[in-house]
């Protein structure tokens, strides 16, 4: 079974990647952002895969001008657990478990 990206890339162009130009590649990356609503990291992974394909497999230069639409990065990460909920869980712990959990929580907050 083909993944959505494989179906998209196959339907976008029936020619060999070596015959595709910058316009087709940028159109594909734009399609991922606008039509497939992929995350910025997924679009970047697709770009990295294309760069690898052209540079290391096909031995062809790929000089993208980045005219494609870039997927939007979220402004902030969602909060999965509130501070109150963490405090409530920590109050139920003791000993090494409490210490290890506090260290992991502190590392996540600081880092």
PDB file of C-alpha atoms in Angstrom:
ATOM      1  CA  UNK A   1       0.000   0.000   0.000  1.00  0.00           C
ATOM      2  CA  UNK A   2       1.359   3.403  -0.957  1.00  0.00           C
ATOM      3  CA  UNK A   3       1.676   6.216   1.540  1.00  0.00           C
ATOM      4  CA  UNK A   4      -0.012   9.553   0.914  1.00  0.00           C
ATOM      5  CA  UNK A   5       3.341  11.147   0.014  1.00  0.00           C
ATOM      6  CA  UNK A   6       4.176   8.373  -2.457  1.00  0.00           C
ATOM      7  CA  UNK A   7       0.759   8.756  -4.102  1.00  0.00           C
ATOM      8  CA  UNK A   8       1.203  12.519  -4.247  1.00  0.00           C
ATOM      9  CA  UNK A   9       4.671  12.348  -5.752  1.00  0.00           C
ATOM     10  CA  UNK A  10       3.587   9.767  -8.319  1.00  0.00           C
ATOM     11  CA  UNK A  11       0.519  11.725  -9.352  1.00  0.00           C
ATOM     12  CA  UNK A  12       2.390  15.041  -9.420  1.00  0.00           C
ATOM     13  CA  UNK A  13       4.808  13.908 -12.084  1.00  0.00           C
ATOM     14  CA  UNK A  14       5.049  10.781 -14.168  1.00  0.00           C
ATOM     15  CA  UNK A  15       8.603  11.530 -15.294  1.00  0.00           C
ATOM     16  CA  UNK A  16      11.863  10.320 -13.800  1.00  0.00           C
ATOM     17  CA  UNK A  17      13.265  12.572 -11.031  1.00  0.00           C
ATOM     18  CA  UNK A  18      16.331  13.287 -13.202  1.00  0.00           C
ATOM     19  CA  UNK A  19      14.001  14.884 -15.752  1.00  0.00           C
ATOM     20  CA  UNK A  20      12.232  17.082 -13.203  1.00  0.00           C
ATOM     21  CA  UNK A  21      13.238  20.694 -12.813  1.00  0.00           C
ATOM     22  CA  UNK A  22      13.309  23.091  -9.900  1.00  0.00           C
ATOM     23  CA  UNK A  23       9.754  24.227 -10.674  1.00  0.00           C
ATOM     24  CA  UNK A  24       8.338  20.703 -10.220  1.00  0.00           C
ATOM     25  CA  UNK A  25      10.256  20.147  -6.998  1.00  0.00           C
ATOM     26  CA  UNK A  26       9.134  23.467  -5.530  1.00  0.00           C
ATOM     27  CA  UNK A  27       5.560  22.738  -6.665  1.00  0.00           C
ATOM     28  CA  UNK A  28       5.727  19.422  -4.796  1.00  0.00           C
ATOM     29  CA  UNK A  29       7.002  21.096  -1.607  1.00  0.00           C
ATOM     30  CA  UNK A  30       4.282  23.749  -1.915  1.00  0.00           C
ATOM     31  CA  UNK A  31       1.689  21.010  -2.400  1.00  0.00           C
ATOM     32  CA  UNK A  32       2.821  19.360   0.833  1.00  0.00           C
ATOM     33  CA  UNK A  33       2.365  22.610   2.783  1.00  0.00           C
ATOM     34  CA  UNK A  34      -0.847  23.909   1.183  1.00  0.00           C
ATOM     35  CA  UNK A  35      -2.810  20.828   0.180  1.00  0.00           C
ATOM     36  CA  UNK A  36      -1.536  18.095   2.480  1.00  0.00           C
ATOM     37  CA  UNK A  37      -1.120  20.456   5.485  1.00  0.00           C
ATOM     38  CA  UNK A  38       2.046  18.721   6.627  1.00  0.00           C
ATOM     39  CA  UNK A  39       4.122  20.083   9.487  1.00  0.00           C
ATOM     40  CA  UNK A  40       7.220  22.159   8.866  1.00  0.00           C
ATOM     41  CA  UNK A  41       9.396  19.264  10.020  1.00  0.00           C
ATOM     42  CA  UNK A  42       7.723  16.894   7.529  1.00  0.00           C
ATOM     43  CA  UNK A  43       8.248  19.375   4.701  1.00  0.00           C
ATOM     44  CA  UNK A  44      11.897  19.787   5.745  1.00  0.00           C
ATOM     45  CA  UNK A  45      12.313  16.012   5.804  1.00  0.00           C
ATOM     46  CA  UNK A  46      10.900  15.798   2.261  1.00  0.00           C
ATOM     47  CA  UNK A  47      13.316  18.528   1.167  1.00  0.00           C
ATOM     48  CA  UNK A  48      16.241  16.694   2.778  1.00  0.00           C
ATOM     49  CA  UNK A  49      15.223  13.484   1.020  1.00  0.00           C
ATOM     50  CA  UNK A  50      15.082  15.290  -2.323  1.00  0.00           C
ATOM     51  CA  UNK A  51      18.480  16.893  -1.754  1.00  0.00           C
ATOM     52  CA  UNK A  52      19.918  13.460  -0.902  1.00  0.00           C
ATOM     53  CA  UNK A  53      18.301  11.893  -3.982  1.00  0.00           C
ATOM     54  CA  UNK A  54      19.662  14.490  -6.372  1.00  0.00           C
ATOM     55  CA  UNK A  55      23.097  14.984  -4.783  1.00  0.00           C
ATOM     56  CA  UNK A  56      24.027  11.450  -3.690  1.00  0.00           C
ATOM     57  CA  UNK A  57      21.936   9.091  -5.830  1.00  0.00           C
ATOM     58  CA  UNK A  58      21.459  10.883  -9.146  1.00  0.00           C
ATOM     59  CA  UNK A  59      24.680  12.938  -8.840  1.00  0.00           C
ATOM     60  CA  UNK A  60      22.869  16.033 -10.093  1.00  0.00           C
ATOM     61  CA  UNK A  61      23.073  19.540  -8.654  1.00  0.00           C
ATOM     62  CA  UNK A  62      19.906  20.814  -6.997  1.00  0.00           C
ATOM     63  CA  UNK A  63      19.916  24.591  -6.703  1.00  0.00           C
ATOM     64  CA  UNK A  64      16.612  25.425  -5.063  1.00  0.00           C
ATOM     65  CA  UNK A  65      15.588  29.069  -4.858  1.00  0.00           C
ATOM     66  CA  UNK A  66      13.030  28.244  -2.153  1.00  0.00           C
ATOM     67  CA  UNK A  67      10.086  29.798  -3.930  1.00  0.00           C
ATOM     68  CA  UNK A  68       7.891  27.063  -2.490  1.00  0.00           C
ATOM     69  CA  UNK A  69       5.401  27.789   0.272  1.00  0.00           C
ATOM     70  CA  UNK A  70       6.932  26.899   3.600  1.00  0.00           C
ATOM     71  CA  UNK A  71       4.840  24.985   6.117  1.00  0.00           C
ATOM     72  CA  UNK A  72       4.181  27.060   9.233  1.00  0.00           C
ATOM     73  CA  UNK A  73       5.995  26.274  12.428  1.00  0.00           C
ATOM     74  CA  UNK A  74       3.892  26.438  15.575  1.00  0.00           C
ATOM     75  CA  UNK A  75       4.525  29.532  17.704  1.00  0.00           C
ATOM     76  CA  UNK A  76       4.769  27.451  20.871  1.00  0.00           C
ATOM     77  CA  UNK A  77       4.497  23.875  21.949  1.00  0.00           C
ATOM     78  CA  UNK A  78       1.166  22.860  23.434  1.00  0.00           C
ATOM     79  CA  UNK A  79       0.981  22.344  27.175  1.00  0.00           C
ATOM     80  CA  UNK A  80       0.363  18.681  27.843  1.00  0.00           C
ATOM     81  CA  UNK A  81       0.222  18.818  31.617  1.00  0.00           C
ATOM     82  CA  UNK A  82      -0.370  21.901  33.727  1.00  0.00           C
ATOM     83  CA  UNK A  83       1.883  22.880  36.644  1.00  0.00           C
ATOM     84  CA  UNK A  84      -0.954  22.124  39.057  1.00  0.00           C
ATOM     85  CA  UNK A  85      -1.325  18.605  37.678  1.00  0.00           C
ATOM     86  CA  UNK A  86       2.434  18.004  37.967  1.00  0.00           C
ATOM     87  CA  UNK A  87       2.449  19.246  41.564  1.00  0.00           C
ATOM     88  CA  UNK A  88      -0.473  16.944  42.388  1.00  0.00           C
ATOM     89  CA  UNK A  89       1.373  13.923  40.964  1.00  0.00           C
ATOM     90  CA  UNK A  90       4.633  14.854  42.744  1.00  0.00           C
ATOM     91  CA  UNK A  91       2.839  15.061  46.095  1.00  0.00           C
ATOM     92  CA  UNK A  92       1.890  11.386  45.703  1.00  0.00           C
ATOM     93  CA  UNK A  93       5.536  10.294  45.206  1.00  0.00           C
ATOM     94  CA  UNK A  94       8.423   9.760  47.601  1.00  0.00           C
ATOM     95  CA  UNK A  95      12.034   8.608  47.720  1.00  0.00           C
ATOM     96  CA  UNK A  96      14.003   7.861  44.587  1.00  0.00           C
ATOM     97  CA  UNK A  97      10.912   7.994  42.381  1.00  0.00           C
ATOM     98  CA  UNK A  98      10.198  11.553  43.518  1.00  0.00           C
ATOM     99  CA  UNK A  99      13.828  12.600  43.067  1.00  0.00           C
ATOM    100  CA  UNK A 100      14.097  11.133  39.557  1.00  0.00           C
ATOM    101  CA  UNK A 101      10.768  12.663  38.495  1.00  0.00           C
ATOM    102  CA  UNK A 102      11.769  16.067  39.849  1.00  0.00           C
ATOM    103  CA  UNK A 103      15.068  15.895  37.970  1.00  0.00           C
ATOM    104  CA  UNK A 104      13.338  14.950  34.719  1.00  0.00           C
ATOM    105  CA  UNK A 105      10.716  17.672  35.172  1.00  0.00           C
ATOM    106  CA  UNK A 106      13.392  20.286  35.918  1.00  0.00           C
ATOM    107  CA  UNK A 107      15.408  19.268  32.852  1.00  0.00           C
ATOM    108  CA  UNK A 108      12.321  19.590  30.648  1.00  0.00           C
ATOM    109  CA  UNK A 109      11.393  23.017  32.042  1.00  0.00           C
ATOM    110  CA  UNK A 110      14.928  24.375  31.758  1.00  0.00           C
ATOM    111  CA  UNK A 111      15.877  22.846  28.591  1.00  0.00           C
TER     112      UNK A 111
END
